[in-house]
Every structure is written in structure tokens, then in C-alpha cells.
């Protein structure tokens, strides 16, 4: 038995873990009964932990083929996005969609159907998935293509591994001319102004806002809206133009120990946020930043999840539909800033249209925050759940560690249909996680 | 001079990591294992990631008579050979059934020594090359918990040491690698202490470094050098009563 948790380090459970190194290993695990596949453990709560067997997929990390004409990579599910970048960025290719960390497996990215800073234009991860090989409950393997007319593709992306084990996938990469991003930072004083900035700049490929949740009225939700696009080779200064894909390796920082719980409090978080805002505002306008700093600022600090101490932390991420988003965001931020609970890393993002059967995004706005684990946070999170429900929003299963099944189903009617489908197809007996049990899926 | 790297026993997780380390440096890779069909995905991976030439070769460590022909049948005499052949069995089985025990000894000592003997002779004649043997800390002192495997590895370690001595002035270098615990299929289900357990990637990096800097005996995690020094120093009257 192994003590496992998600990236949020809560909840923790003793799990039976085995590593899959081949398709035969996966078949054996599926035949044995309740199991769930686990990638690199970067979902925050308990979706990659099973009361049965937790199958570690990182032993299946081989790249099987790459087509330099189309940019389509065939890979086993346990390969990391960081490996994809390391191998293919020097050849002029970058992931079509990437979440905020590069340390996710391809299988995990598909199972959670992760999104990135370009969702408003390009959609979520599944947009770049040409096909997946999935192991069914009976141990057979099906190749499911994106344009598959049985609807099977939609029951895999965003299904959190609850409808089969993803073995391999073909993903399309994006051609880029350099490893650099032209970033534009727009400081704004309120969340209202942040939304205005997003709406005015929907044509920019990447956009995200860092939002200061400790700031109350009159600067409720003051933000740094950060826009970006891949730099063309001819935009680089001559010093960089010779090797457009080469960037200096960042010095790797690490959080060596669990921070004591008093380290993060209202004052330190307020000070951090104020400082961050000032630094960002000073760099307003256009700058050239490398891909790693732009897409993965937190990856530079290995084990950053330890700053919340041994008890861990909760992530909250909701998506609010466009018509109710402004009001909903204001309500959420008012409650959060009044509580004064620490949220270091709060992110606001515009989602584009999305019509997939299970995935999290819907056209509107998504807000992501984290809070130290504890009773006060839990009470706040319950209130945030309610506000989200009142505004027709829904929740991201890759971040969830504590929601009730009732809340999840109220927010997302698609889940009840998915539960019925799991029964009908026999998935319910084979693919089980702590999260699926908690949410009654 | 040839730049290829031959990996014997290429189907293991450790061998995969070692192959990646050398392929990343641009070496052509020869993967050898009993069933080369099983190596196709590994070949595709190395080709896709590193764009190097990769060839697959059937190789049976236990079939000593085939070893000379195996070496002669390679596309070229490799610059580096890494022998990751080995099997642990379980100590209970190895102790209860001496025939199973003998098999473990043959797979970990006799077979590897035979094939490396052939390659050593060819490299000596050429006057260059590096031989890497993946041995084990289990060979440093026999313990009740796995002395059959350990004794085979002890033999292999002594063989490598002697080979290094013999070839030191012939332009051929011999590296002995003592990985300690490694998180692979071989150790699946064992409850291993995290500080002493290396990931296969660490072994890959350590082997590459040992070859380029011409090290003689390397422990993948340095802490093992201390652990084994202590274990070797325990007087036998005390040692025989311990359960390590």
C-alpha cells in the first residue's frame, strides 16, 4: 500500500498501486476489477486514486511516431507534455493546447480534457487529439477518432478515466517559429475592467489574468491581464535570431520543506499580491518572454504545493456562462476578499464556445483559486459553490477534492447521464476512483 | 571508429532509460533481447525522440553457443556495450529448488560473462571500446534474503574487475555499475526505502556519465557506497545473526 494524494495533498489515502509498462499490464489490471489509471498526479484532489487498484501509467511513455509534415505525434499515454516540448520545440513544434503545468501526462490531459490560455480561440485539449486507443472494460482496445460518429470520443475526453483506460493517442502539434512569446501586460483596477479587456482582445491567441483576490472594493478583483502570441523569427532581436528555439535553462528553485501553517496568512498573502501587482504593472506593455516563463511560471519552483504546509490546500475552479459571468465574478470575489483567506494564485480566463459532452469549459469566464485546507476554507468553498450554482456555473473535476455529489449534479446535468451510461456500458464496475465514489458517478 | 552502443537485455525499464541516455547523445543503438518483437515500441521511441539509427537483435544470454555468432552478426563492433541482462527470481524459490537457483546464476553470471568475454576479445583486438556491466550491491555480501542472486552478481562483479585489469592497457575500459534499488518491474511490489531507490532515468544518466568520464565502479546513488561499506564491515559472527 502506498500513501497517495493529488497535487493539493488532500485528501490522502492508502492505495494499492501498480505500474503499467505495457498494454498487457493494463489488460491484467482492468480484468482484476475496480481500478483507475493515474498519470503524473497533477490533478488536485482524488480522481487519480482508486479504492481498488491505482495503475501508474508513467511506465508507458514511449513516442511511437512523428509526422514532420502534419505535426502529428503518436505517443503512449504516460509520456509527459514536458517531454513533448523538449523533443519537438527544437524542431519547431509546440503543444496545440497546454495547461498551466508541463508535468502532465498526455493520457491525463485527455482524461481531464485540460484547457490553456488559448481556449477562447482553439478549444480544449481534445481539439488536438486525432485519435485515442482506449482499453474497454472487457480488455479489448478500440481506436476512437475525433470524428467518430458513435459519440465514443466525447465519452473519453473529460471523463476522468471513468470510461476506459487511455493507452495511446495521436496529438497534433502547432508549428512555431521560435521559443519566444510576445507578452503584453495590461494592469486593470477591477474585475469589471478585466472582463472588458478580455472582450476587447479576443483576437489574441493567448490570454489569462492574474487576479488579486485579497483586494476589496473599490479595487475588487484588480488584475494583470496577460496577453500573448508566439513570436515570429523576424521579431527576435538579432542575438536570438540565430537560435530561435534556444532559451536559457531557468535556475531550478525548490520548496525543500513543508511550510509551517502560519507562514501563509492574511498579511503575507496581501503583501505578496500587492508586490506582484506592482511588479507586473511596472512591466506593462509588450515584452519578450520565453515559453517556460510564459506558460509554466510555477513549474520553475518544484514542489510549490508545499507552501501550503502538510495539510495541503483546496483548489476551486468554476466556469460561469457569459450572460451571468460579470455578476457571478463580482459576487465570488466580494465573498473571498471579505473572508481574507489566503489565495496566492488566482487566475481568471475567458473560455470560448464548447459543446463537448463531458468537458469542463463553457463559453464565459473561469476563475481558479486555492485555499489552505481547513474548516474556514471549507465553509467559504461551500458558499462559492452556491454562488456558482446560482449563476448557472459548473466545476472542474480535475481540481475538485471535496464537492458533494449533490452539488456536482446540480451544477452539471450531464453527470447524471454519464452515470447511467457507466452502468449501461459496464464501466461502473471497472473504472472507479475515490472521486467517482464521492460524487456518485 | 564505430559509434554504436549495444544494449544487452534491452527489454527492461532500466535498459530503456540507458538506451535513451546514449541515443540523446546521438549514438546509433543496437537493442538485443530474447524476443526483439517486444522491442519495436522502444525502437520507435528512440527514433522519434532522437532521430538515431536503431536496430533490433535476438539474443539469448543462456544459449552460450550462439554468442560468437551473435557478435559476428552485429552491423558493426559497438563502441560501447551495456550488459543489463539479469533476473532475480525469488529467494524462496531459489533456495527451495536448486535448479531454479542455478538458472538465476546462469542468467546473472555465466551468460553475461560469456557474451562480454566474446565482445572483450573483439574490442581488445580493435584496441578500443567500453564495456559496462550492470551488477548489483547484492553481490557485495551474501545475505539470507537473496544470496543466490547475490552470489551470481558477486561472480559477475569479480569478472568485471578482472576484465578491467586485463584490458586496462589495451584501450578497452570496463565499468561496473551497482544500481542499488531501482524502481522497475523487477522490484514491483517490494516495499523499498525511497532514499535508497533510484528511478530508471537516474541509472541511465549515471551509466552515460560513467562511460564518458571513464569511471571504474559506480553506485547510482552515492549513499549506497556508505551503506555497503557498513554492511561489509560488520564482523561475520554479528552479521550471521542479522536480518538485512
XYZ file of C-alpha atoms in Angstrom:
685
model
C 0.000 0.000 0.000
C 1.188 3.495 -0.853
C 0.056 6.810 0.598
C -1.302 8.829 -2.302
C -2.815 12.229 -2.791
C -3.336 14.630 -5.647
C -1.293 17.777 -6.179
C -3.332 19.561 -3.492
C -2.066 16.973 -0.970
C -5.531 16.410 0.429
C -7.282 14.014 0.750
C -4.674 11.329 1.415
C -5.434 7.627 1.095
C -3.600 4.328 1.291
C -3.804 2.918 -2.222
C -2.763 -0.285 -3.906
C -0.516 0.961 -6.706
C 0.988 -0.862 -9.643
C 2.972 0.428 -12.580
C 1.867 -0.350 -16.130
C 4.710 -0.900 -18.579
C 2.778 -2.488 -21.415
C -0.712 -2.960 -22.795
C -0.720 -6.430 -21.219
C -0.168 -4.881 -17.775
C -3.204 -2.657 -18.323
C -5.327 -5.585 -19.509
C -4.437 -7.513 -16.360
C -5.398 -4.571 -14.146
C -8.719 -3.987 -15.937
C -9.608 -7.686 -15.707
C -8.928 -7.737 -11.966
C -11.707 -5.319 -11.217
C -12.140 -1.790 -9.939
C -9.211 0.368 -10.981
C -8.282 3.826 -12.183
C -5.367 4.986 -14.303
C -3.076 7.607 -12.793
C -0.788 9.881 -14.786
C 1.668 12.213 -13.106
C -0.614 13.014 -10.155
C -1.220 16.635 -11.117
C -4.971 16.697 -10.670
C -5.555 18.349 -7.309
C -7.947 16.046 -5.482
C -8.795 12.360 -5.626
C -9.672 11.493 -9.244
C -6.443 9.521 -9.771
C -6.738 7.408 -6.625
C -8.797 4.246 -6.520
C -10.327 2.248 -3.689
C -9.376 -0.703 -5.939
C -6.139 -0.598 -7.917
C -4.404 2.634 -8.918
C -2.498 1.965 -12.120
C 0.527 4.211 -12.589
C 0.751 4.833 -16.338
C 4.138 6.560 -16.385
C 5.833 3.314 -17.394
C 4.163 3.699 -20.798
C 5.923 6.805 -22.009
C 7.171 5.993 -25.488
C 6.768 8.193 -28.542
C 5.753 5.879 -31.362
C 5.787 8.084 -34.455
C 6.006 11.696 -35.572
C 4.977 13.117 -38.917
C 7.017 16.233 -39.613
C 4.610 17.244 -42.396
C 1.434 17.319 -40.314
C 2.927 17.689 -36.827
C 1.028 14.647 -35.589
C 2.697 12.757 -32.758
C 1.658 9.238 -31.800
C 2.548 8.593 -28.178
C 1.821 6.287 -25.296
C -0.445 7.804 -22.666
C 2.157 8.079 -19.896
C 4.511 10.446 -21.752
C 4.792 13.908 -20.228
C 3.989 17.138 -22.015
C 7.426 18.361 -20.876
C 8.952 15.512 -22.902
C 6.931 16.561 -25.936
C 8.243 20.112 -25.640
C 11.830 19.055 -25.002
C 11.792 16.815 -28.064
C 9.804 18.846 -30.560
C 10.219 22.535 -29.736
C 13.799 22.462 -31.117
C 12.221 21.156 -34.366
C 9.671 23.975 -34.434
C 6.614 22.411 -32.793
C 4.748 23.297 -29.614
C 1.700 21.677 -27.932
C -1.520 22.881 -29.536
C -3.094 23.231 -26.080
C -1.250 23.230 -22.769
C -2.415 23.586 -19.172
C -0.511 25.670 -16.600
C 1.973 22.897 -15.875
C 4.011 20.886 -18.356
C 4.272 17.985 -15.919
C 1.076 16.264 -17.007
C 0.824 13.050 -18.979
C -0.886 13.040 -22.360
C -3.390 10.492 -21.035
C -4.165 12.738 -18.065
C -4.546 15.782 -20.317
C -7.136 13.928 -22.405
C -8.941 12.369 -19.432
C -9.361 15.777 -17.789
C -9.669 17.495 -21.185
C -7.449 20.274 -19.901
C -7.563 23.792 -21.294
C -4.995 26.501 -21.745
C -4.631 30.200 -22.285
C -5.907 29.781 -25.861
C -9.241 28.143 -25.056
C -11.219 31.131 -26.338
C -9.838 30.545 -29.831
C -8.672 26.938 -30.015
C -10.807 24.977 -27.543
C -9.630 22.433 -25.004
C -7.021 19.670 -25.315
C -9.276 17.351 -27.272
C -9.153 19.792 -30.193
C -5.667 18.463 -30.982
C -6.436 14.787 -30.391
C -6.741 12.933 -33.705
C -7.489 9.584 -32.082
C -7.078 7.644 -28.847
C -6.596 3.948 -28.214
C -8.728 3.103 -25.217
C -8.944 -0.154 -23.300
C -12.569 -1.097 -22.720
C -13.976 -2.867 -19.655
C -13.707 -6.228 -21.452
C -9.996 -5.742 -22.155
C -10.413 -5.060 -25.886
C -8.786 -1.999 -27.410
C -10.715 0.494 -29.536
C -9.204 3.245 -31.648
C -11.584 6.175 -31.336
C -11.176 9.077 -33.728
C -12.208 12.671 -33.137
C -14.842 12.490 -35.870
C -16.139 9.126 -34.645
C -19.902 9.115 -35.210
C -20.814 6.804 -32.307
C -20.166 9.541 -29.766
C -17.485 7.482 -28.041
C -14.853 10.227 -28.382
C -16.963 12.561 -26.273
C -17.284 9.975 -23.511
C -13.480 9.766 -23.150
C -12.410 13.420 -23.150
C -13.175 14.900 -19.754
C -14.351 11.553 -18.338
C -11.521 11.397 -15.780
C -10.637 7.845 -16.778
C -14.074 6.554 -15.792
C -14.935 5.151 -19.223
C -11.786 3.179 -20.084
C -8.008 3.393 -19.917
C -6.302 5.640 -22.451
C -3.329 3.709 -23.840
C -2.108 5.775 -26.779
C -3.072 8.913 -28.616
C -2.262 10.859 -31.737
C -1.982 14.555 -30.993
C -1.432 17.408 -33.381
C 1.299 19.888 -32.518
C 1.457 23.531 -33.560
C 4.217 24.854 -35.822
C 6.072 27.777 -34.223
C 8.937 29.926 -35.433
C 10.577 30.458 -32.072
C 10.566 29.530 -28.404
C 9.525 33.063 -27.501
C 6.241 34.699 -26.656
C 5.362 38.324 -27.232
C 3.608 39.174 -23.990
C 1.515 42.230 -23.337
C 0.545 43.078 -19.763
C -2.462 45.276 -19.043
C -2.944 46.311 -15.406
C -6.577 46.926 -14.542
C -8.157 48.150 -11.299
C -11.307 45.992 -11.180
C -12.629 42.650 -12.351
C -15.127 44.563 -14.479
C -12.243 46.171 -16.327
C -10.501 42.792 -16.645
C -13.541 41.329 -18.377
C -13.665 44.383 -20.660
C -10.018 43.822 -21.548
C -10.629 40.161 -22.404
C -13.653 41.009 -24.539
C -11.768 43.711 -26.408
C -8.859 41.384 -27.237
C -10.478 38.078 -28.226
C -8.325 38.052 -31.355
C -5.117 37.476 -29.354
C -4.222 33.729 -29.226
C -3.329 33.526 -25.533
C -4.863 35.409 -22.649
C -5.075 34.997 -18.905
C -5.395 37.317 -15.931
C -3.694 37.022 -12.594
C -6.235 38.386 -10.170
C -5.619 39.791 -6.691
C -8.275 38.166 -4.531
C -7.178 39.917 -1.377
C -8.129 43.291 -2.813
C -11.624 44.506 -1.880
C -13.667 47.446 -3.211
C -13.008 49.895 -4.769
C -10.319 47.775 -6.431
C -12.215 44.485 -6.230
C -10.507 41.997 -8.496
C -7.669 44.221 -9.662
C -5.758 42.202 -12.207
C -2.880 41.901 -14.570
C -4.310 40.788 -17.876
C -1.555 38.990 -19.761
C -1.899 38.511 -23.490
C 0.498 36.540 -25.624
C 1.321 35.152 -29.028
C 4.183 33.104 -30.449
C 6.941 35.391 -31.670
C 7.905 35.137 -35.336
C 11.580 34.568 -36.041
C 11.912 38.014 -37.643
C 10.619 39.669 -34.460
C 13.501 38.381 -32.370
C 16.482 40.578 -31.600
C 19.495 39.570 -33.701
C 21.155 37.942 -30.689
C 18.329 35.409 -30.530
C 17.597 35.033 -34.213
C 20.483 32.647 -34.822
C 18.998 30.044 -32.460
C 15.301 30.918 -32.190
C 14.432 27.794 -30.192
C 17.169 28.173 -27.634
C 16.371 29.688 -24.257
C 18.489 29.719 -21.118
C 17.523 26.982 -18.701
C 15.924 28.651 -15.708
C 17.585 28.118 -12.385
C 15.500 25.436 -10.702
C 14.072 26.551 -7.397
C 12.574 24.113 -4.961
C 10.434 24.258 -1.854
C 12.557 21.953 0.309
C 10.200 21.533 3.256
C 6.542 21.888 4.107
C 5.922 25.456 5.152
C 4.518 25.782 8.676
C 0.854 26.700 8.528
C 1.381 30.196 9.976
C 3.618 31.165 7.049
C 0.642 31.895 4.883
C -1.748 34.330 6.407
C -3.796 37.330 5.513
C -0.872 39.714 5.825
C 1.728 37.732 3.923
C -0.694 36.984 1.126
C -1.814 40.594 0.931
C 1.805 41.725 0.817
C 2.682 39.180 -1.849
C -0.267 40.123 -4.004
C 0.402 43.853 -3.691
C 4.031 43.325 -4.628
C 3.148 41.072 -7.541
C 0.714 43.620 -8.874
C 3.249 46.445 -8.621
C 5.953 44.408 -10.347
C 3.544 43.418 -13.093
C 2.219 46.908 -13.562
C 5.778 48.180 -13.941
C 6.235 45.790 -16.868
C 3.035 46.916 -18.564
C 3.154 46.836 -22.333
C 4.965 44.418 -24.624
C 7.853 42.182 -23.558
C 9.515 39.093 -24.965
C 9.424 36.102 -22.602
C 10.472 32.510 -23.160
C 7.898 29.711 -23.414
C 8.727 28.269 -19.995
C 8.249 31.501 -18.103
C 5.131 32.389 -20.032
C 3.239 29.092 -19.863
C 4.679 27.470 -16.751
C 5.833 30.054 -14.200
C 5.063 27.702 -11.305
C 6.952 24.760 -12.780
C 10.147 26.691 -12.040
C 9.521 26.076 -8.343
C 9.448 22.320 -7.884
C 7.120 21.225 -5.119
C 5.372 24.609 -4.896
C 2.403 22.787 -3.421
C 4.380 22.510 -0.180
C 3.980 26.206 0.616
C 0.565 25.357 1.989
C 2.095 23.045 4.561
C 1.421 19.447 5.379
C -2.347 19.805 5.480
C -2.441 20.728 1.821
C -4.838 23.010 0.021
C -8.046 23.086 -1.938
C -8.423 24.353 -5.454
C -11.633 25.937 -6.560
C -12.351 26.358 -10.232
C -15.694 27.196 -11.727
C -16.872 28.218 -15.169
C -19.603 30.844 -15.440
C -21.631 31.278 -18.630
C -21.143 34.564 -20.451
C -24.532 36.192 -19.587
C -24.087 35.785 -15.807
C -20.295 35.924 -15.633
C -19.785 39.569 -14.636
C -22.276 39.430 -11.802
C -21.110 35.995 -10.665
C -17.452 37.002 -10.578
C -18.265 40.094 -8.564
C -20.220 38.029 -6.026
C -17.464 35.411 -5.731
C -14.700 37.989 -5.328
C -16.670 40.029 -2.804
C -17.080 36.994 -0.594
C -13.454 35.872 -0.988
C -11.898 39.276 -0.312
C -14.146 39.798 2.737
C -13.030 36.455 4.207
C -9.402 37.334 3.720
C -8.426 33.724 3.230
C -5.144 33.226 1.503
C -5.282 32.642 -2.205
C -1.927 33.199 -3.806
C -2.577 32.050 -7.257
C -5.848 33.250 -8.570
C -6.472 33.116 -12.252
C -9.233 34.466 -14.460
C -9.696 33.347 -18.033
C -12.127 33.760 -20.916
C -13.479 30.483 -22.322
C -14.668 30.193 -25.885
C -17.642 28.130 -27.076
C -17.529 24.461 -26.109
C -20.082 21.783 -26.863
C -18.355 18.590 -25.734
C -20.476 16.090 -23.786
C -18.342 15.954 -20.622
C -15.648 18.607 -20.628
C -15.493 21.418 -18.136
C -15.317 24.610 -20.234
C -18.377 26.537 -21.343
C -18.395 29.899 -23.089
C -17.847 32.502 -20.427
C -15.315 33.001 -17.648
C -13.412 30.652 -15.409
C -11.981 31.572 -12.030
C -9.398 29.389 -10.289
C -8.197 29.887 -6.735
C -6.571 27.931 -3.967
C -7.060 27.962 -0.228
C -5.193 26.247 2.616
C -7.042 23.150 3.800
C -9.116 23.799 6.909
C -12.581 24.418 8.277
C -12.750 28.107 7.343
C -11.780 27.356 3.750
C -14.345 24.594 3.548
C -17.077 26.935 4.719
C -16.018 29.541 2.175
C -15.895 26.926 -0.591
C -19.459 25.869 0.209
C -20.556 29.474 -0.247
C -18.614 29.737 -3.512
C -20.294 26.529 -4.694
C -23.687 28.102 -4.013
C -22.859 31.352 -5.803
C -21.637 29.342 -8.783
C -24.851 27.308 -8.865
C -26.966 30.468 -8.648
C -25.213 31.781 -11.738
C -25.544 28.631 -13.779
C -21.870 27.710 -13.484
C -20.111 24.380 -13.175
C -16.971 22.889 -11.636
C -13.699 21.404 -12.871
C -13.323 17.787 -11.772
C -9.530 17.906 -12.167
C -9.425 20.478 -9.358
C -12.134 19.086 -7.109
C -11.317 17.293 -3.861
C -14.333 17.968 -1.672
C -17.526 18.708 -3.572
C -20.663 16.732 -2.750
C -22.350 14.619 -5.404
C -25.451 16.753 -4.970
C -23.589 19.958 -5.837
C -21.830 18.354 -8.787
C -25.052 17.010 -10.275
C -26.942 20.251 -9.664
C -24.217 22.185 -11.464
C -23.874 19.752 -14.323
C -26.887 17.706 -15.506
C -24.567 15.889 -17.918
C -23.146 13.937 -14.950
C -26.405 12.082 -14.276
C -26.493 10.932 -17.895
C -22.857 9.887 -17.624
C -23.628 7.847 -14.515
C -26.398 5.993 -16.372
C -24.060 5.404 -19.284
C -21.445 3.981 -16.897
C -23.988 1.484 -15.638
C -25.231 0.561 -19.097
C -21.759 0.046 -20.571
C -20.334 -1.822 -17.588
C -17.748 0.889 -16.877
C -19.060 1.464 -13.357
C -17.722 -1.858 -12.106
C -14.263 -1.488 -13.673
C -13.255 2.150 -13.548
C -13.612 3.581 -10.061
C -11.835 6.451 -8.314
C -12.283 8.000 -4.892
C -13.771 10.962 -6.725
C -16.270 8.857 -8.685
C -17.436 7.277 -5.430
C -17.696 10.613 -3.636
C -19.669 12.166 -6.473
C -21.752 9.038 -7.096
C -20.746 8.735 -10.747
C 35.621 4.117 -35.463
C 32.145 2.840 -34.694
C 29.881 4.979 -32.567
C 27.178 2.406 -31.843
C 26.009 1.331 -28.400
C 24.823 -2.221 -27.818
C 22.328 -2.855 -25.028
C 22.052 -6.493 -23.949
C 18.861 -7.353 -22.092
C 17.142 -4.355 -23.647
C 13.573 -5.153 -22.608
C 13.885 -3.891 -19.013
C 12.895 -0.471 -17.778
C 16.494 0.203 -16.758
C 17.756 -0.723 -20.219
C 15.196 1.599 -21.821
C 16.477 4.503 -19.751
C 20.109 3.668 -20.563
C 19.319 3.469 -24.277
C 17.659 6.888 -24.139
C 20.709 8.437 -22.448
C 23.036 7.291 -25.219
C 20.584 7.985 -28.047
C 20.219 11.549 -26.759
C 23.978 11.897 -27.401
C 23.478 10.819 -31.000
C 24.760 7.243 -30.791
C 23.319 4.516 -33.009
C 21.620 1.986 -30.744
C 21.550 -1.830 -31.015
C 18.878 -3.358 -28.815
C 19.235 -7.044 -28.026
C 16.823 -9.285 -26.145
C 15.346 -12.758 -26.357
C 12.223 -11.530 -28.132
C 13.049 -8.489 -30.316
C 9.370 -8.210 -31.312
C 8.843 -6.721 -27.870
C 11.393 -4.009 -28.584
C 9.629 -2.412 -31.546
C 7.957 0.319 -29.495
C 11.283 1.082 -27.826
C 12.947 1.365 -31.231
C 10.186 3.704 -32.475
C 10.572 5.788 -29.339
C 14.338 6.222 -29.778
C 13.960 7.036 -33.480
C 11.129 9.536 -32.849
C 12.837 11.267 -29.944
C 16.443 11.345 -31.059
C 16.482 10.567 -34.783
C 19.237 7.964 -34.364
C 19.635 4.628 -36.140
C 18.214 1.755 -34.057
C 18.462 -1.950 -34.872
C 16.943 -4.951 -33.062
C 18.728 -8.255 -32.466
C 17.588 -11.557 -30.989
C 19.871 -12.548 -28.115
C 19.631 -15.354 -25.591
C 22.079 -14.976 -22.710
C 21.626 -18.626 -21.714
C 22.441 -20.001 -25.164
C 26.221 -19.755 -24.855
C 26.843 -21.479 -28.174
C 25.086 -18.667 -30.000
C 27.218 -15.860 -28.530
C 30.103 -15.883 -31.030
C 27.632 -15.811 -33.906
C 25.686 -13.006 -32.274
C 28.768 -10.792 -32.117
C 29.742 -11.638 -35.689
C 26.209 -10.840 -36.872
C 26.098 -7.276 -35.500
C 26.232 -4.483 -38.109
C 29.470 -3.290 -36.520
C 31.524 -3.912 -33.414
C 29.973 -1.483 -30.913
C 31.915 1.321 -29.284
C 30.066 0.710 -26.028
C 28.308 -2.394 -24.776
C 25.979 -2.278 -21.780
C 25.034 -5.621 -20.269
C 21.714 -5.262 -18.416
C 20.925 -8.964 -18.577
C 19.628 -10.411 -15.333
C 16.787 -11.920 -13.413
C 16.141 -12.091 -9.703
C 13.640 -14.912 -9.198
C 12.539 -15.105 -5.583
C 14.892 -16.207 -2.837
C 12.348 -18.748 -1.507
C 12.124 -20.405 -4.886
C 15.881 -20.216 -5.487
C 16.576 -21.810 -2.091
C 13.882 -24.484 -2.280
C 14.679 -25.504 -5.839
C 18.431 -25.599 -6.544
C 17.708 -25.938 -10.250
C 15.854 -22.620 -10.251
C 18.768 -21.214 -8.279
C 21.246 -22.469 -10.862
C 19.186 -20.784 -13.563
C 19.461 -17.459 -11.743
C 23.229 -17.948 -11.514
C 23.487 -18.716 -15.201
C 21.365 -15.723 -16.209
C 23.206 -13.262 -13.984
C 26.762 -14.566 -14.250
C 27.523 -17.278 -16.767
C 25.552 -15.768 -19.681
C 26.717 -12.164 -19.184
C 30.329 -13.272 -18.617
C 30.253 -15.338 -21.790
C 28.918 -12.640 -24.093
C 31.131 -9.946 -22.584
C 34.076 -12.318 -22.990
C 33.430 -12.511 -26.729
C 32.975 -8.752 -27.041
C 36.047 -8.062 -24.893
C 38.224 -10.151 -27.162
C 36.956 -8.343 -30.254
C 37.423 -4.934 -28.620
C 40.884 -5.869 -27.436
C 41.823 -6.807 -30.982
C 40.499 -3.469 -32.196
C 42.193 -1.645 -29.331
C 39.196 0.411 -28.183
C 35.791 0.183 -26.585
C 33.905 0.390 -23.299
C 32.190 -2.492 -21.527
C 29.539 -1.696 -18.930
C 28.264 -4.444 -16.662
C 25.160 -3.810 -14.577
C 25.929 -5.800 -11.443
C 24.363 -5.358 -8.026
C 25.029 -4.292 -4.461
C 23.565 -7.699 -3.580
C 26.890 -9.133 -4.739
C 28.852 -7.227 -2.112
C 27.917 -9.604 0.703
C 25.691 -12.674 0.786
C 22.541 -12.206 2.813
C 19.836 -14.734 3.678
C 17.227 -12.647 1.863
C 18.774 -13.024 -1.629
C 22.127 -14.791 -1.601
C 21.523 -16.888 -4.714
C 21.051 -13.791 -6.866
C 23.743 -12.070 -4.789
C 26.322 -14.810 -5.344
C 25.777 -14.663 -9.110
C 26.234 -10.896 -9.041
C 29.337 -11.318 -6.841
C 30.775 -13.556 -9.530
C 29.868 -11.041 -12.223
C 31.407 -8.165 -10.240
C 34.651 -10.151 -9.845
C 34.601 -10.981 -13.557
C 34.236 -7.305 -14.478
C 37.006 -6.337 -12.087
C 39.360 -8.889 -13.619
C 38.377 -7.889 -17.147
C 39.096 -4.239 -16.332
C 42.518 -5.218 -15.015
C 43.286 -7.322 -18.086
C 42.211 -4.673 -20.601
C 43.461 -1.574 -18.803
C 46.473 -1.258 -21.091
C 44.654 -2.407 -24.208
C 42.490 0.653 -24.792
C 39.339 -1.046 -23.525
C 37.639 0.310 -20.433
C 35.345 -1.665 -18.132
C 32.696 -0.056 -15.886
C 30.940 -1.860 -13.046
C 27.565 -0.324 -12.185
C 25.940 -1.089 -8.833
C 22.477 0.420 -9.104
C 21.107 -0.320 -5.612
C 17.316 -0.436 -5.528
C 15.679 0.708 -8.747
C 12.009 1.308 -9.326
C 11.426 -1.248 -12.105
C 9.302 -4.299 -12.880
C 11.921 -6.413 -11.059
C 11.196 -4.673 -7.764
C 7.425 -4.278 -8.284
C 5.542 -4.917 -5.059
C 8.637 -4.687 -2.838
C 8.484 -2.093 -0.102
C 11.643 -0.101 -0.863
C 13.030 2.847 1.131
C 12.610 5.957 -1.011
C 16.054 7.448 -0.279
C 17.800 4.309 -1.471
C 15.627 3.757 -4.537
C 16.618 5.247 -7.876
C 14.370 5.837 -10.853
C 15.487 4.111 -14.082
C 16.324 7.555 -15.537
C 18.935 8.074 -12.818
C 20.591 4.818 -13.837
C 20.581 5.935 -17.475
C 22.261 9.217 -16.603
C 24.760 7.510 -14.284
C 25.800 4.956 -16.900
C 26.338 7.618 -19.563
C 28.394 9.699 -17.162
C 30.440 6.698 -16.058
C 31.289 5.904 -19.685
C 32.220 9.449 -20.690
C 34.327 10.049 -17.576
C 35.804 6.525 -17.590
C 34.778 5.612 -14.054
C 35.569 2.122 -12.762
C 32.914 1.273 -10.182
C 29.853 3.455 -9.794
C 26.967 3.436 -7.363
C 23.933 5.156 -8.891
C 23.004 6.805 -5.584
C 26.163 7.751 -3.662
C 24.539 6.832 -0.350
C 24.900 3.170 -1.348
C 28.685 3.436 -1.137
C 28.298 4.190 2.574
C 25.563 1.643 3.153
C 27.610 -1.128 1.574
C 30.805 -0.097 3.366
C 28.944 -0.520 6.636
C 27.402 -3.847 5.604
C 30.791 -5.177 4.508
C 32.412 -4.078 7.769
C 30.080 -5.955 10.086
C 32.037 -8.907 11.587
C 30.689 -12.277 10.465
C 29.721 -13.505 13.987
C 27.427 -10.482 14.247
C 26.379 -10.434 10.600
C 25.085 -14.001 10.604
C 22.535 -13.079 13.273
C 21.159 -10.039 11.475
C 18.253 -9.986 9.091
C 19.076 -7.455 6.386
